[in-house]
CSV table of C-alpha atoms in Angstrom, one decimal:
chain,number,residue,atom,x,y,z
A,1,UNK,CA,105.2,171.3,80.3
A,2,UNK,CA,106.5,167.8,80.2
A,3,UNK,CA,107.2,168.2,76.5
A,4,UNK,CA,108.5,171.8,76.8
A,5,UNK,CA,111.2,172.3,73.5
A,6,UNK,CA,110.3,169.3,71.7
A,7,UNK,CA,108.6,169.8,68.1
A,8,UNK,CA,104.8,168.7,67.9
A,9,UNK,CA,106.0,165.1,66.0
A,10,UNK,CA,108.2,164.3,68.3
A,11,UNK,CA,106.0,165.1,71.8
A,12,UNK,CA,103.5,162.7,70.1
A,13,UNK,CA,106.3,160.1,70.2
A,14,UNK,CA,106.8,160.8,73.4
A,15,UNK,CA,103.7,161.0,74.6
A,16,UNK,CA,102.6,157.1,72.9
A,17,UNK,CA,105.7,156.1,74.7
A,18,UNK,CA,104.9,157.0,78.1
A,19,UNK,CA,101.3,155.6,77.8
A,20,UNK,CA,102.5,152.4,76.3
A,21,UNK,CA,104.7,151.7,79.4
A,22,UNK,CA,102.0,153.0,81.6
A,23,UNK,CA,99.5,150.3,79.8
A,24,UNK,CA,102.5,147.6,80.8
A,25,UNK,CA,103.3,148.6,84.6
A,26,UNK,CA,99.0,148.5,84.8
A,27,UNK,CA,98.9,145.0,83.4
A,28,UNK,CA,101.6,143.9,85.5
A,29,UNK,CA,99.6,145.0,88.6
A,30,UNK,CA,96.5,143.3,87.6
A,31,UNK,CA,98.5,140.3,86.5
A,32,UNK,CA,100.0,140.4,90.1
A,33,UNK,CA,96.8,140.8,91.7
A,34,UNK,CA,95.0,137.5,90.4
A,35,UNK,CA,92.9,135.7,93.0
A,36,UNK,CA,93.4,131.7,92.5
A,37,UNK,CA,90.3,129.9,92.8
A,38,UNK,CA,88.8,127.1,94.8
A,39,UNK,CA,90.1,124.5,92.4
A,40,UNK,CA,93.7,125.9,92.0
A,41,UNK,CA,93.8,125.1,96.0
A,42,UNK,CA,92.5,122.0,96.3
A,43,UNK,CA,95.1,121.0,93.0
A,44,UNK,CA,98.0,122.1,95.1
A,45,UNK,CA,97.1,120.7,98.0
A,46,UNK,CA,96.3,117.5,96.4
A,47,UNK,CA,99.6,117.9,94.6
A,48,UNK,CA,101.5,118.5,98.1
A,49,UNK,CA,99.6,115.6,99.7
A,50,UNK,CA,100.3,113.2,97.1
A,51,UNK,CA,104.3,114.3,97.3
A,52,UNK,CA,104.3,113.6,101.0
A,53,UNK,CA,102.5,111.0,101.0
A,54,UNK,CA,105.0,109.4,98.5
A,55,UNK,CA,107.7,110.4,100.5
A,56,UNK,CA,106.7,109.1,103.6
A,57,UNK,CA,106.4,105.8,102.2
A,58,UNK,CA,109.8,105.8,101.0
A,59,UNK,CA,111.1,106.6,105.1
A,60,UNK,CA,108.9,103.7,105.8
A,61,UNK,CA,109.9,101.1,103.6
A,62,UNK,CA,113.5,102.6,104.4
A,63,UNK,CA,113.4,103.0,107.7
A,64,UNK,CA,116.5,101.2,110.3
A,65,UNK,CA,113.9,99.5,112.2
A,66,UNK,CA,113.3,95.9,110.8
A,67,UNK,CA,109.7,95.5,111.8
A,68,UNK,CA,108.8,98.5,110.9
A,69,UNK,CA,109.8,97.8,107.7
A,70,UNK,CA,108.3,94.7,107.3
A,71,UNK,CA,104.9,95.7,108.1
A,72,UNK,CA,105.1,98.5,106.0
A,73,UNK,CA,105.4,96.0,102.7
A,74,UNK,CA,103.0,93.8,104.3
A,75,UNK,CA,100.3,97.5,104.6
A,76,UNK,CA,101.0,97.9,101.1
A,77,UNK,CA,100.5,94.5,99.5
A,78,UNK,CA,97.6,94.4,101.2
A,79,UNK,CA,96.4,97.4,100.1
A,80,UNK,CA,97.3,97.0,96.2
A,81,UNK,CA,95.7,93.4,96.8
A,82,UNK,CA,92.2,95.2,98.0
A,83,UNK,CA,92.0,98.3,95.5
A,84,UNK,CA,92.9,95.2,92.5
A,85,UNK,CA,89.9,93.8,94.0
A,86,UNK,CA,87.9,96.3,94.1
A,87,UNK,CA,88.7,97.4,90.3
A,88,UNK,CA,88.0,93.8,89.0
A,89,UNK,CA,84.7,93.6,91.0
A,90,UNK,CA,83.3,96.4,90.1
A,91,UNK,CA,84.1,95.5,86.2
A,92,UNK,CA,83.1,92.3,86.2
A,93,UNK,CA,79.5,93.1,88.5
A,94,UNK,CA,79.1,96.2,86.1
A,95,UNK,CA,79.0,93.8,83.0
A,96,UNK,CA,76.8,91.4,84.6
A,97,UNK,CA,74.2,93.6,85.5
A,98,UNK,CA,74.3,95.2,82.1
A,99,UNK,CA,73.2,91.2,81.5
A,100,UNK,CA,70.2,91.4,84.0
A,101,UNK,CA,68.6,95.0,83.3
A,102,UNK,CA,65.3,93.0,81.9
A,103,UNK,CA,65.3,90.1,84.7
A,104,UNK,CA,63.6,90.6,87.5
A,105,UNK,CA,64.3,91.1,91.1
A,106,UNK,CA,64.4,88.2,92.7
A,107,UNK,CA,66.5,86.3,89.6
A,108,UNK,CA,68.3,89.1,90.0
A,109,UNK,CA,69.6,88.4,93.6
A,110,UNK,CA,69.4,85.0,93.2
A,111,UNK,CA,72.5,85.7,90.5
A,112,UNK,CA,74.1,87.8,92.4
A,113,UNK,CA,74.3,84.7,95.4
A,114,UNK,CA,75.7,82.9,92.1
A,115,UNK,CA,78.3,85.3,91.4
A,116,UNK,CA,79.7,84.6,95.2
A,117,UNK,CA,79.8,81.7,95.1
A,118,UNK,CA,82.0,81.3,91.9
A,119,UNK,CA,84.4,83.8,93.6
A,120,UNK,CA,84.3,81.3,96.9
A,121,UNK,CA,84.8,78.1,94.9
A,122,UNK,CA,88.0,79.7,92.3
A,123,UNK,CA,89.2,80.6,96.5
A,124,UNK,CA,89.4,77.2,97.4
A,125,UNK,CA,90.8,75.6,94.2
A,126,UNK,CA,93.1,78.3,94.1
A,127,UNK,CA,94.2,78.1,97.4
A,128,UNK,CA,94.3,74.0,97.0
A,129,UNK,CA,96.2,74.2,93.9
A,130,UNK,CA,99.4,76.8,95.0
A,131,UNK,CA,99.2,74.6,98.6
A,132,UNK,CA,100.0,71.4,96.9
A,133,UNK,CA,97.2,70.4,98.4
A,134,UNK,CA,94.9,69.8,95.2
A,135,UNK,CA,96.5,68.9,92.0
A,136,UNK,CA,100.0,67.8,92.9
A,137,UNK,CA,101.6,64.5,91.1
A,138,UNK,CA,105.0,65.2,91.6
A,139,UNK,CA,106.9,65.0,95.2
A,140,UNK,CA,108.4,68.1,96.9
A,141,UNK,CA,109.8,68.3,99.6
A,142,UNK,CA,108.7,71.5,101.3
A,143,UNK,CA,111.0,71.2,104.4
A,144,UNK,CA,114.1,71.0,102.4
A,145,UNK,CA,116.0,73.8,103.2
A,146,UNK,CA,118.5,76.1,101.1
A,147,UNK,CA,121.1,78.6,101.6
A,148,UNK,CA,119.9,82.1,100.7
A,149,UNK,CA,120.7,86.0,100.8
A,150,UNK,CA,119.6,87.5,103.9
A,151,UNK,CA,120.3,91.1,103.5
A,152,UNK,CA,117.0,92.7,103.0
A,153,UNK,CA,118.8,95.5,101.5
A,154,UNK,CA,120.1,94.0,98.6
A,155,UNK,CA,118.4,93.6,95.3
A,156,UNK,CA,119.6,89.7,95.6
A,157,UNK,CA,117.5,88.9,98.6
A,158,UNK,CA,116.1,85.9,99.0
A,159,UNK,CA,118.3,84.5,95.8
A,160,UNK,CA,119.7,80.9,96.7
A,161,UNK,CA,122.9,80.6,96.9
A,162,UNK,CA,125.3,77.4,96.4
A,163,UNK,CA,126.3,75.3,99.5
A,164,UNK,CA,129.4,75.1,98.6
A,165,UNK,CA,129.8,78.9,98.5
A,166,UNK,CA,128.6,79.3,102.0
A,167,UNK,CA,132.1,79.8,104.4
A,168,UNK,CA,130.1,77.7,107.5
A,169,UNK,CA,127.3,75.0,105.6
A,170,UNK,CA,126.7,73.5,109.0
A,171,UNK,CA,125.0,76.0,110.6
A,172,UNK,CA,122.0,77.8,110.0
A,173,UNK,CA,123.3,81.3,109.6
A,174,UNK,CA,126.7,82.4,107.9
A,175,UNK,CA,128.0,84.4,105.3
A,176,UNK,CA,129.1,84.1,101.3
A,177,UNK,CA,131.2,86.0,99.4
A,178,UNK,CA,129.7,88.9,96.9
A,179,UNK,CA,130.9,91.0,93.8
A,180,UNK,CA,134.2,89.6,95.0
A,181,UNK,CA,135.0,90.4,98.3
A,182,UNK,CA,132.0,91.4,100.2
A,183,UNK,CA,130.4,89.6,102.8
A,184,UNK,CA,126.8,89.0,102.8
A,185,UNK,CA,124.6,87.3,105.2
A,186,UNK,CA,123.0,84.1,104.2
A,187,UNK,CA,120.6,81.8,106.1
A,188,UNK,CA,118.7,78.1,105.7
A,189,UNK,CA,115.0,78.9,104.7
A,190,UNK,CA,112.4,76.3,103.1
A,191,UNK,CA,112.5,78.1,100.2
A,192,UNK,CA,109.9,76.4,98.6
A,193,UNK,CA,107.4,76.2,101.3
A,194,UNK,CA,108.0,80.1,101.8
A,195,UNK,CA,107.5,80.6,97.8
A,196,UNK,CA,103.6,78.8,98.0
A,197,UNK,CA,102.9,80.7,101.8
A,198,UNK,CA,103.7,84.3,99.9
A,199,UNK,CA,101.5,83.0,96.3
A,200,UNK,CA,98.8,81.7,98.7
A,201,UNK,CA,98.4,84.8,100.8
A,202,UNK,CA,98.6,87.2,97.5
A,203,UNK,CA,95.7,85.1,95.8
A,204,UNK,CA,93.6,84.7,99.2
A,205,UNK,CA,93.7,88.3,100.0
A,206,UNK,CA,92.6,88.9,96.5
A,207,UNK,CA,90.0,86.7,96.2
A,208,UNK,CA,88.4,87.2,99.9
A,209,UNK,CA,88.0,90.7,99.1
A,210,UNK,CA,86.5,89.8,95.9
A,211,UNK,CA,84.0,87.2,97.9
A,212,UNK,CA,83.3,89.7,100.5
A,213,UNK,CA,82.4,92.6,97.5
A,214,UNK,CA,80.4,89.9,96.2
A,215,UNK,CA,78.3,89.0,99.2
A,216,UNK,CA,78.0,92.6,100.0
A,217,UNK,CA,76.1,92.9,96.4
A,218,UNK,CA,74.4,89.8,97.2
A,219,UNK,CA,72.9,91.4,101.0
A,220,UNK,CA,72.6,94.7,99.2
A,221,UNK,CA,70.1,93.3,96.8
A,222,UNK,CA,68.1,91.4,98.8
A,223,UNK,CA,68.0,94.3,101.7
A,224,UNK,CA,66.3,96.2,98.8
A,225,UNK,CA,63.6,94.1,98.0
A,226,UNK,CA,60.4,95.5,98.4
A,227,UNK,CA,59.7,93.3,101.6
A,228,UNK,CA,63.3,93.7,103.4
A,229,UNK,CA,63.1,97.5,102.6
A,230,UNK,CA,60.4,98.8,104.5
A,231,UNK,CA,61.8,98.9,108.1
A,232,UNK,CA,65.1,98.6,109.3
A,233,UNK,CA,64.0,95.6,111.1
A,234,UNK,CA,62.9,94.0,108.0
A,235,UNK,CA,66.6,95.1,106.7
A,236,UNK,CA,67.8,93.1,109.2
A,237,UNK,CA,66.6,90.2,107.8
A,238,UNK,CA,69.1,89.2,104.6
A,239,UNK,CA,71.8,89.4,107.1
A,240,UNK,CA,71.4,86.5,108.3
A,241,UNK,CA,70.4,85.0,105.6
A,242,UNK,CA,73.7,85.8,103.9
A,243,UNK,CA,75.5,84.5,106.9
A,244,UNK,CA,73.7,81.0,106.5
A,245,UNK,CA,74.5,80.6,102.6
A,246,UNK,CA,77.8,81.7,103.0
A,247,UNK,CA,78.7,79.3,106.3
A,248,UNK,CA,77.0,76.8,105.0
A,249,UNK,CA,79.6,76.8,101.9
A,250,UNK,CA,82.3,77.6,104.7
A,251,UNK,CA,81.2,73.6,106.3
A,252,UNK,CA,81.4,72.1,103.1
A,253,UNK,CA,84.9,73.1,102.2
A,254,UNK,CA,85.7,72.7,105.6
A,255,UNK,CA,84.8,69.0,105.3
A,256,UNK,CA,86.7,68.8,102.1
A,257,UNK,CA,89.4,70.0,103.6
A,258,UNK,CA,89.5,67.6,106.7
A,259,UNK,CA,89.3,65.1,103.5
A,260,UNK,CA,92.5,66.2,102.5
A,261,UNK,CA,93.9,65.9,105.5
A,262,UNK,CA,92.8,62.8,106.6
A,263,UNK,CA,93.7,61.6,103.1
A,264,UNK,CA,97.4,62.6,103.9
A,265,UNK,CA,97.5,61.0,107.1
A,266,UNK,CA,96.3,57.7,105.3
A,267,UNK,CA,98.9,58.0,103.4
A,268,UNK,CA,101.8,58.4,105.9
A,269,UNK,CA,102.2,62.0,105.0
A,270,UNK,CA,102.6,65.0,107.9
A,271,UNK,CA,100.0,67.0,106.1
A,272,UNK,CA,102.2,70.0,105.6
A,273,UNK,CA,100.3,70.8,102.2
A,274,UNK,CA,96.8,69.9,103.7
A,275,UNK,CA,97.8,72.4,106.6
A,276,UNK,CA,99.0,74.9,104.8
A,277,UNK,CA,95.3,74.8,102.5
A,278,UNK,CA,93.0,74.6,105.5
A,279,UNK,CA,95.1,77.6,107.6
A,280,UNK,CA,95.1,80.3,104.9
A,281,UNK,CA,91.3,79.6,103.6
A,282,UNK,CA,90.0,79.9,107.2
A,283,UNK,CA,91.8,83.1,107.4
A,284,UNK,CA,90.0,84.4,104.2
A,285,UNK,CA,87.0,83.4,104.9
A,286,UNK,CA,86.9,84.7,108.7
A,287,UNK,CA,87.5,87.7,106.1
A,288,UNK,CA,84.6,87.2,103.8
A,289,UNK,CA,82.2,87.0,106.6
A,290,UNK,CA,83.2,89.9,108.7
A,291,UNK,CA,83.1,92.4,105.6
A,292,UNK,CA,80.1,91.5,104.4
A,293,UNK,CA,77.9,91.6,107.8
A,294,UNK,CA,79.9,94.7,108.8
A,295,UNK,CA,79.3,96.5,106.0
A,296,UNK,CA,75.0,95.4,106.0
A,297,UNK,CA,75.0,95.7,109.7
A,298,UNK,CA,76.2,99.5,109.2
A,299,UNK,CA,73.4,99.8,106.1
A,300,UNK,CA,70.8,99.1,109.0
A,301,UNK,CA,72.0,101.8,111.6
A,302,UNK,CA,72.1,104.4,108.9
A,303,UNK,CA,69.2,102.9,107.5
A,304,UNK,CA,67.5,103.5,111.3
A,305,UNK,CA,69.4,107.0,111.5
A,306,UNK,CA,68.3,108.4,108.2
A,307,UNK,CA,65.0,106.6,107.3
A,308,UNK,CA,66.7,105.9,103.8
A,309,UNK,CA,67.8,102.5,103.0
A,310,UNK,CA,71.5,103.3,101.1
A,311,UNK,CA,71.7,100.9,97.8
A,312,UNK,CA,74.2,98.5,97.4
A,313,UNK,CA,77.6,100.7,97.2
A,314,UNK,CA,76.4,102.6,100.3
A,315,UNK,CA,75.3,105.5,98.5
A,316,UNK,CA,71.8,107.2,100.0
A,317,UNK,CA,69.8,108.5,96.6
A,318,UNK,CA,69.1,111.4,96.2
A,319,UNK,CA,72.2,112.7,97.9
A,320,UNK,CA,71.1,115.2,100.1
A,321,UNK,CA,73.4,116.9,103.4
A,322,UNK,CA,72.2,115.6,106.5
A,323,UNK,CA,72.0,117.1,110.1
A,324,UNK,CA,75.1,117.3,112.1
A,325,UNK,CA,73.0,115.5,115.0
A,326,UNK,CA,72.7,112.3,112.8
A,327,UNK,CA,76.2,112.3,111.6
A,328,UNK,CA,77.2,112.6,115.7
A,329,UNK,CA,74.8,109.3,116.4
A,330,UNK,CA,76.9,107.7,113.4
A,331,UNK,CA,79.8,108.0,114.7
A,332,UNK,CA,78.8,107.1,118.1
A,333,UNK,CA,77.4,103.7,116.5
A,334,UNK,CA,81.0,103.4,115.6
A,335,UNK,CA,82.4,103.9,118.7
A,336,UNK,CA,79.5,101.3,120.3
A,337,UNK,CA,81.4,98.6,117.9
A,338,UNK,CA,85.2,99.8,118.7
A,339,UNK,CA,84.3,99.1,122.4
A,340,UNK,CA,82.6,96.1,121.8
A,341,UNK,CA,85.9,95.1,119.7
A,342,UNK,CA,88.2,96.3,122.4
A,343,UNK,CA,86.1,93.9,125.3
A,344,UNK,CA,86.4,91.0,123.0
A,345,UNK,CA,90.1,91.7,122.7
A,346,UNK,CA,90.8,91.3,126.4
A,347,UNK,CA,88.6,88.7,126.7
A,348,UNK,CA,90.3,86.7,124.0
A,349,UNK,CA,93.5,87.6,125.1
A,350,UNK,CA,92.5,86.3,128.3
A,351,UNK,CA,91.2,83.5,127.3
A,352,UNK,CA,94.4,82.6,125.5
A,353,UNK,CA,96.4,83.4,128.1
A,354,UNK,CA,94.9,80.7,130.5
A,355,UNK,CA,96.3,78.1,127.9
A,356,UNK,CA,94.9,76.5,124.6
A,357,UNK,CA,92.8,77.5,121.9
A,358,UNK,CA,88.7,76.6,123.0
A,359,UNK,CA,86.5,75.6,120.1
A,360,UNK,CA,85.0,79.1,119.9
A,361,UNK,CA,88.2,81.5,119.1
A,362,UNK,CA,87.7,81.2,114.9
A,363,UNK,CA,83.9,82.3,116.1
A,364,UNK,CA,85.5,85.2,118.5
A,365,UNK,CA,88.0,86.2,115.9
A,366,UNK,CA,85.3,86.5,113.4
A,367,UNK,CA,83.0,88.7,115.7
A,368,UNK,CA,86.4,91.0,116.6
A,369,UNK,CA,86.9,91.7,113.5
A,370,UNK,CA,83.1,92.3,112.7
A,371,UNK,CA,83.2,94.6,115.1
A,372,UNK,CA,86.7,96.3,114.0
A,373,UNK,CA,85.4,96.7,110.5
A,374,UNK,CA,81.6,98.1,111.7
A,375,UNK,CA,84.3,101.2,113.3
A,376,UNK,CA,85.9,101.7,109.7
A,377,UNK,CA,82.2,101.5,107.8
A,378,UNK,CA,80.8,104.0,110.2
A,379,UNK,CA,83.7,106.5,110.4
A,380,UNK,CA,83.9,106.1,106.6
């Protein structure tokens, strides 16, 4: 009926037509009802996350608040300096045990003690050399002070800027002239002394972390030898035995460093350099020793929680899921050592409160923050 008073050629017409556009308006329909899968989600969320996160560290770094900002930098040069770390640890530990595939086990950990301590010694000569500390001929005067930009908003901060330019030298703060006519804060800052703090704390941060990998490798392969791996108590073990290599390295570049220093005061000096060298390598390697016993002490509890020793990147082979009752215990372990952490905050904060710094607070910091990292390895 549709085709009523058309000829037989043209109803075929027609008829192709209408079935053509009903093929279309069908495939539009399935096209419209296409499921995405499991990995089109987790792209777009990862996608959306990645955006946001991006976003939120430009309000960060952005943001009016002046500390804010400044801890913000100081999150993320810390955390470019760790994942660097991380990338040229793993390369270079990946080629040196490509070396040792055909040495056996206990050469094999004894290299792997080597390999941290080549990372601790380039630490201190590192840290000596940027100080002034090590390797210094020519006198500088790190106290001397300049002018300089002190608008952290400006792509000139921190540039020095001629006394002479400066509308009140005398004083410590003031203003200069800019692109003309604008006024821009300027300030006094030992310019050179701040130059060597921000080179020392880029290459100790870097080389810590590489330490602490290191002597995490080192523990690792000596928790899995045959003798250390057959109880968690036997585990237990190499941790201390790390601990007493690696402090014992710790006392003999402390005694070189008091060298140093008592050098300088020989000499008539103040010590700035010295200082400077003995502060920032206690610092890294209060680091180095609280990474590497966190990270074996948490190997033990989920050693003693799973009744499978993980190897040395934490991994338990064969991967297999584990019952929700043992993850719970893990992350009660973790809250054990953020309580612990918390008590030893007060008591330190007591302790410093009542006036002066006892003998013990490098040993109290170094437990604290033991403790802090046990948290991260056990929620992790």
């Amino acid at each position: 009926e549709a085709f009523a008073g058309l000829s037989a050629e043209e109803a075929a017409v027609e008829k192709g037509e209408r079935e053509e556009e009903a093929g279309e308006e069908g495939a539009e329909e399935e096209e419209e009802e296409e499921h995405f899968t499991t990995s089109d989600v987790e792209v777009a969320c990862m996608l959306l996350g990645s955006v946001t996160f991006v976003m939120s560290l430009f309000c960060l770094v952005n943001y009016p608040d002046d500390d804010i900002r400044r801890y913000t930098w100081k999150i993320i040069s810390s955390t470019i300096s760790i994942f660097t770390a991380v990338l040229l640890f793993q390369g270079i530990n990946e080629w040196v045990r490509i070396k040792l595939e055909d040495v056996s086990e206990l050469t094999r950990c004894a290299i792997t003690f080597a390999h941290c301590l080549v990372y601790l010694i380039c630490l201190q000569v590192q840290i000596g050399w940027l100080s002034g500390a090590m390797f210094e001929y020519e006198a500088v005067d790190l106290e001397e002070k300049e002018w300089v930009i002190a608008d952290s908003m400006l792509a000139e901060y921190g540039n020095v800027v001629k006394e002479n330019e400066v509308r009140n030298p005398k004083g410590q703060k003031s203003v200069t002239l800019m692109f003309g006519s604008m006024e821009v804060a300027v300030q006094r800052r030992p310019v050179e002394k701040e130059k060597r703090m921000r080179r020392m704390r880029c290459w100790a941060t870097l080389l810590a972390h590489m330490a602490g990998f290191a002597a995490i490798n080192a523990g690792g392969s000596l928790q899995h030898l045959e003798m250390f791996a057959a109880s968690p108590w036997m585990a237990c073990v190499p941790i201390a035995v790390v601990m007493a290599a690696i402090l014992a390295v710790f006392q003999l570049s402390a005694a070189f460093r008091a060298l140093r220093k008592r050098a300088a005061a020989d000499a008539g000096r103040a010590g700035v350099r010295a200082h400077l060298f003995d502060e920032e390598v206690s610092e890294a390697e209060n680091d180095i020793l609280s990474l590497c016993t966190s990270f074996l002490v948490v190997q033990v509890v989920r050693f003693a929680l799973l009744g499978t020793l993980p190897n040395e990147e934490g991994l338990v082979e064969p991967e297999q899921p584990q019952p929700w009752s043992k993850i719970a215990m893990l992350y009660g372990a973790g809250l054990l050592f953020a309580s612990l952490a918390a008590v030893l905050m007060a008591a330190m904060a007591r302790r410093a409160g009542e006036g002066g710094e006892s003998e013990d607070s490098r040993g109290l910091a170094t437990l604290l923050n033991t403790c802090g990292m046990c948290f991260a390895w056990c929620c992790l």
